[in-house]
GROMACS .gro file of C-alpha atoms in nm:
model
  190
    1MET     CA    1   8.647  -3.154  22.912
    2LYS     CA    2   8.821  -3.037  22.589
    3LYS     CA    3   8.845  -3.427  22.450
    4ILE     CA    4   8.511  -3.443  22.409
    5LEU     CA    5   8.422  -3.091  22.311
    6SER     CA    6   8.676  -3.138  22.070
    7GLY     CA    7   8.491  -3.511  21.950
    8LEU     CA    8   8.174  -3.287  21.973
    9LYS     CA    9   8.283  -3.027  21.745
   10VAL     CA   10   8.460  -3.306  21.425
   11LEU     CA   11   8.143  -3.488  21.513
   12GLY     CA   12   7.910  -3.241  21.469
   13ILE     CA   13   8.082  -3.104  21.118
   14PHE     CA   14   8.135  -3.499  21.064
   15SER     CA   15   7.711  -3.515  21.027
   16LEU     CA   16   7.662  -3.088  20.807
   17VAL     CA   17   7.900  -3.317  20.547
   18ILE     CA   18   7.698  -3.610  20.585
   19LEU     CA   19   7.387  -3.435  20.580
   20PHE     CA   20   7.498  -3.244  20.288
   21SER     CA   21   7.592  -3.583  20.031
   22ALA     CA   22   7.246  -3.683  20.147
   23CYS     CA   23   7.072  -3.382  20.029
   24ASN     CA   24   7.359  -3.359  19.743
   25ASP     CA   25   7.175  -3.500  19.398
   26ASN     CA   26   7.243  -3.800  19.279
   27ASP     CA   27   6.942  -3.919  19.087
   28GLU     CA   28   6.992  -3.962  18.716
   29LYS     CA   29   6.903  -3.650  18.472
   30ILE     CA   30   6.638  -3.752  18.192
   31SER     CA   31   6.793  -3.644  17.869
   32GLY     CA   32   6.661  -3.504  17.566
   33LYS     CA   33   6.643  -3.819  17.384
   34GLN     CA   34   6.447  -4.040  17.685
   35ILE     CA   35   6.189  -3.692  17.659
   36ARG     CA   36   6.139  -3.783  17.297
   37GLN     CA   37   6.160  -4.194  17.335
   38ALA     CA   38   5.897  -4.111  17.655
   39LEU     CA   39   5.656  -3.877  17.444
   40PHE     CA   40   5.663  -4.092  17.103
   41ASP     CA   41   5.587  -4.435  17.266
   42MET     CA   42   5.253  -4.235  17.512
   43LYS     CA   43   5.125  -4.087  17.198
   44GLY     CA   44   4.779  -4.243  17.039
   45THR     CA   45   4.444  -4.215  17.090
   46TYR     CA   46   4.356  -4.350  17.528
   47HIS     CA   47   3.985  -4.543  17.646
   48GLY     CA   48   3.840  -4.533  17.926
   49ASN     CA   49   3.674  -4.432  18.169
   50LEU     CA   50   3.696  -4.090  18.398
   51GLU     CA   51   3.595  -4.090  18.723
   52VAL     CA   52   3.536  -3.743  18.930
   53SER     CA   53   3.507  -3.710  19.320
   54PHE     CA   54   3.533  -3.386  19.588
   55TYR     CA   55   3.916  -3.348  19.568
   56HIS     CA   56   3.889  -3.502  19.997
   57GLY     CA   57   3.551  -3.726  19.928
   58SER     CA   58   3.343  -3.880  19.772
   59GLU     CA   59   3.264  -3.985  19.400
   60ILE     CA   60   2.982  -3.782  19.197
   61VAL     CA   61   2.977  -4.000  18.914
   62LYS     CA   62   3.232  -4.218  18.675
   63ILE     CA   63   3.144  -4.163  18.304
   64ASP     CA   64   3.266  -4.463  18.118
   65SER     CA   65   3.331  -4.363  17.751
   66ALA     CA   66   3.653  -4.073  17.777
   67LYS     CA   67   3.857  -3.989  17.545
   68VAL     CA   68   4.274  -3.843  17.630
   69ILE     CA   69   4.507  -3.836  17.347
   70SER     CA   70   4.891  -3.760  17.397
   71ARG     CA   71   5.110  -3.587  17.164
   72ASP     CA   72   5.358  -3.340  17.311
   73SER     CA   73   5.085  -3.347  17.546
   74LEU     CA   74   4.762  -3.432  17.657
   75SER     CA   75   4.384  -3.353  17.593
   76LEU     CA   76   4.093  -3.432  17.760
   77VAL     CA   77   3.757  -3.370  17.686
   78MET     CA   78   3.650  -3.226  17.979
   79PRO     CA   79   3.212  -3.302  18.124
   80LEU     CA   80   3.085  -3.004  18.272
   81GLY     CA   81   2.804  -3.103  18.360
   82THR     CA   82   2.976  -3.253  18.724
   83ILE     CA   83   3.120  -2.911  18.790
   84ALA     CA   84   2.769  -2.770  18.691
   85ASP     CA   85   2.548  -2.951  18.910
   86ILE     CA   86   2.719  -2.838  19.268
   87ILE     CA   87   2.720  -2.471  19.213
   88SER     CA   88   2.451  -2.280  19.366
   89ASP     CA   89   2.486  -1.958  19.020
   90GLU     CA   90   2.182  -2.058  18.884
   91HIS     CA   91   2.365  -1.866  18.540
   92VAL     CA   92   2.700  -1.964  18.564
   93ALA     CA   93   2.573  -2.364  18.608
   94ALA     CA   94   2.339  -2.282  18.280
   95THR     CA   95   2.608  -2.167  18.113
   96LEU     CA   96   2.802  -2.475  18.166
   97HIS     CA   97   2.578  -2.703  18.146
   98TYR     CA   98   2.503  -2.532  17.781
   99VAL     CA   99   2.811  -2.510  17.668
  100GLU     CA  100   2.854  -2.897  17.712
  101GLU     CA  101   3.275  -3.023  17.737
  102VAL     CA  102   3.553  -2.782  17.673
  103THR     CA  103   3.880  -2.981  17.582
  104PHE     CA  104   4.171  -2.900  17.880
  105LYS     CA  105   4.546  -2.919  17.766
  106ALA     CA  106   4.808  -2.972  17.990
  107GLY     CA  107   5.214  -2.989  17.889
  108TYR     CA  108   5.387  -3.325  18.048
  109GLU     CA  109   5.723  -3.277  18.302
  110PHE     CA  110   5.865  -3.614  18.333
  111LEU     CA  111   5.919  -3.698  18.659
  112GLN     CA  112   6.102  -4.024  18.672
  113ILE     CA  113   6.179  -4.281  18.305
  114ASP     CA  114   6.240  -4.627  18.414
  115ASN     CA  115   6.588  -4.775  18.216
  116ASP     CA  116   6.285  -4.976  17.940
  117GLY     CA  117   6.142  -4.698  17.914
  118TYR     CA  118   5.844  -4.868  18.007
  119SER     CA  119   5.710  -4.693  18.303
  120VAL     CA  120   5.663  -4.323  18.267
  121ASN     CA  121   5.586  -4.097  18.556
  122PHE     CA  122   5.484  -3.774  18.518
  123VAL     CA  123   5.325  -3.407  18.625
  124LEU     CA  124   5.044  -3.236  18.401
  125HIS     CA  125   5.091  -2.843  18.319
  126PRO     CA  126   4.753  -2.758  18.196
  127GLU     CA  127   4.625  -2.399  18.021
  128ASN     CA  128   4.300  -2.276  18.258
  129ILE     CA  129   4.028  -2.323  18.095
  130VAL     CA  130   3.838  -1.996  18.011
  131ILE     CA  131   3.507  -1.964  17.817
  132PRO     CA  132   3.428  -1.630  17.718
  133ALA     CA  133   3.117  -1.417  17.806
  134ASN     CA  134   2.748  -1.444  17.676
  135GLY     CA  135   2.448  -1.195  17.766
  136ASN     CA  136   2.399  -1.359  18.107
  137THR     CA  137   2.752  -1.417  18.230
  138PRO     CA  138   3.022  -1.293  18.246
  139ASP     CA  139   3.350  -1.473  18.130
  140ILE     CA  140   3.431  -1.804  18.361
  141THR     CA  141   3.812  -1.920  18.396
  142ILE     CA  142   3.862  -2.333  18.607
  143ALA     CA  143   4.183  -2.272  18.733
  144LEU     CA  144   4.317  -2.624  18.721
  145ALA     CA  145   4.600  -2.720  18.992
  146ASP     CA  146   4.888  -2.756  18.839
  147THR     CA  147   5.041  -3.051  19.116
  148PHE     CA  148   4.894  -3.365  18.985
  149GLY     CA  149   5.003  -3.580  18.747
  150GLY     CA  150   5.028  -3.925  18.668
  151ASP     CA  151   5.173  -4.216  18.480
  152PHE     CA  152   5.230  -4.477  18.188
  153GLU     CA  153   5.257  -4.806  18.115
  154LYS     CA  154   5.408  -4.922  17.790
  155ALA     CA  155   5.404  -5.281  17.798
  156PHE     CA  156   5.004  -5.230  17.880
  157ASN     CA  157   4.925  -4.963  17.618
  158PHE     CA  158   4.813  -4.723  17.955
  159ILE     CA  159   4.791  -4.435  18.113
  160MET     CA  160   4.596  -4.299  18.330
  161PHE     CA  161   4.631  -3.922  18.534
  162ASN     CA  162   4.392  -3.701  18.757
  163VAL     CA  163   4.345  -3.301  18.695
  164SER     CA  164   4.197  -3.095  18.900
  165PRO     CA  165   3.946  -2.754  18.908
  166LYS     CA  166   4.077  -2.587  19.207
  167GLU     CA  167   3.872  -2.298  19.147
  168ILE     CA  168   3.648  -2.099  18.940
  169LEU     CA  169   3.655  -1.715  18.872
  170VAL     CA  170   3.333  -1.511  18.731
  171GLY     CA  171   3.432  -1.241  18.560
  172GLY     CA  172   3.738  -1.219  18.747
  173THR     CA  173   3.559  -1.348  19.133
  174LYS     CA  174   3.612  -1.657  19.301
  175LEU     CA  175   3.305  -1.854  19.320
  176ASP     CA  176   3.229  -1.924  19.616
  177SER     CA  177   3.018  -2.214  19.576
  178PHE     CA  178   3.275  -2.446  19.376
  179LYS     CA  179   3.405  -2.737  19.614
  180GLN     CA  180   3.806  -2.864  19.411
  181LEU     CA  181   3.722  -3.171  19.198
  182VAL     CA  182   4.000  -3.457  19.098
  183TYR     CA  183   3.920  -3.580  18.792
  184HIS     CA  184   4.064  -3.924  18.724
  185PHE     CA  185   4.151  -4.059  18.403
  186ARG     CA  186   4.270  -4.471  18.320
  187GLY     CA  187   4.299  -4.578  18.003
  188GLU     CA  188   4.361  -4.772  17.741
  189TYR     CA  189   4.583  -4.760  17.405
  190GLU     CA  190   4.292  -4.728  17.087
   0.00000   0.00000   0.00000
């Protein structure tokens, strides 16, 4: 019986060693040189389409003439009409229709860069969009999720990514009639 218990102890310790070894971060780190090269390779103006859909639902609209600029960060001209059309607050909707579009900006966090630098996987860290107060409406903040990202393919001069407005705050109060959207961009270098 003692041998069985001793064997189980050894097996348990061995299992813990394997478990901790598996949790060890053996993934290759992305170097500063690889990041600089990826930013250089991704630099440009991309033209493509922008599909807007509900986070868990159907597509709402497709815009065929979307444009994205990639430098040290990413920027996209984001149309606000789709958001305005799905909310019930008439003053906020009118303001969003009047403003028409805003520039979304986000920094890159690189998750994976293949050995040749031809394929890059990234997460975007966006700035929330703030539309200043006007006569009828207090300031409007479009809060953007920071868990979305995309891919870049150097060989095809192609980039795709998702941006997700997750909530709208009007004068600091959450607007309940807004449902989370996803803007999906696919485009090629000019």
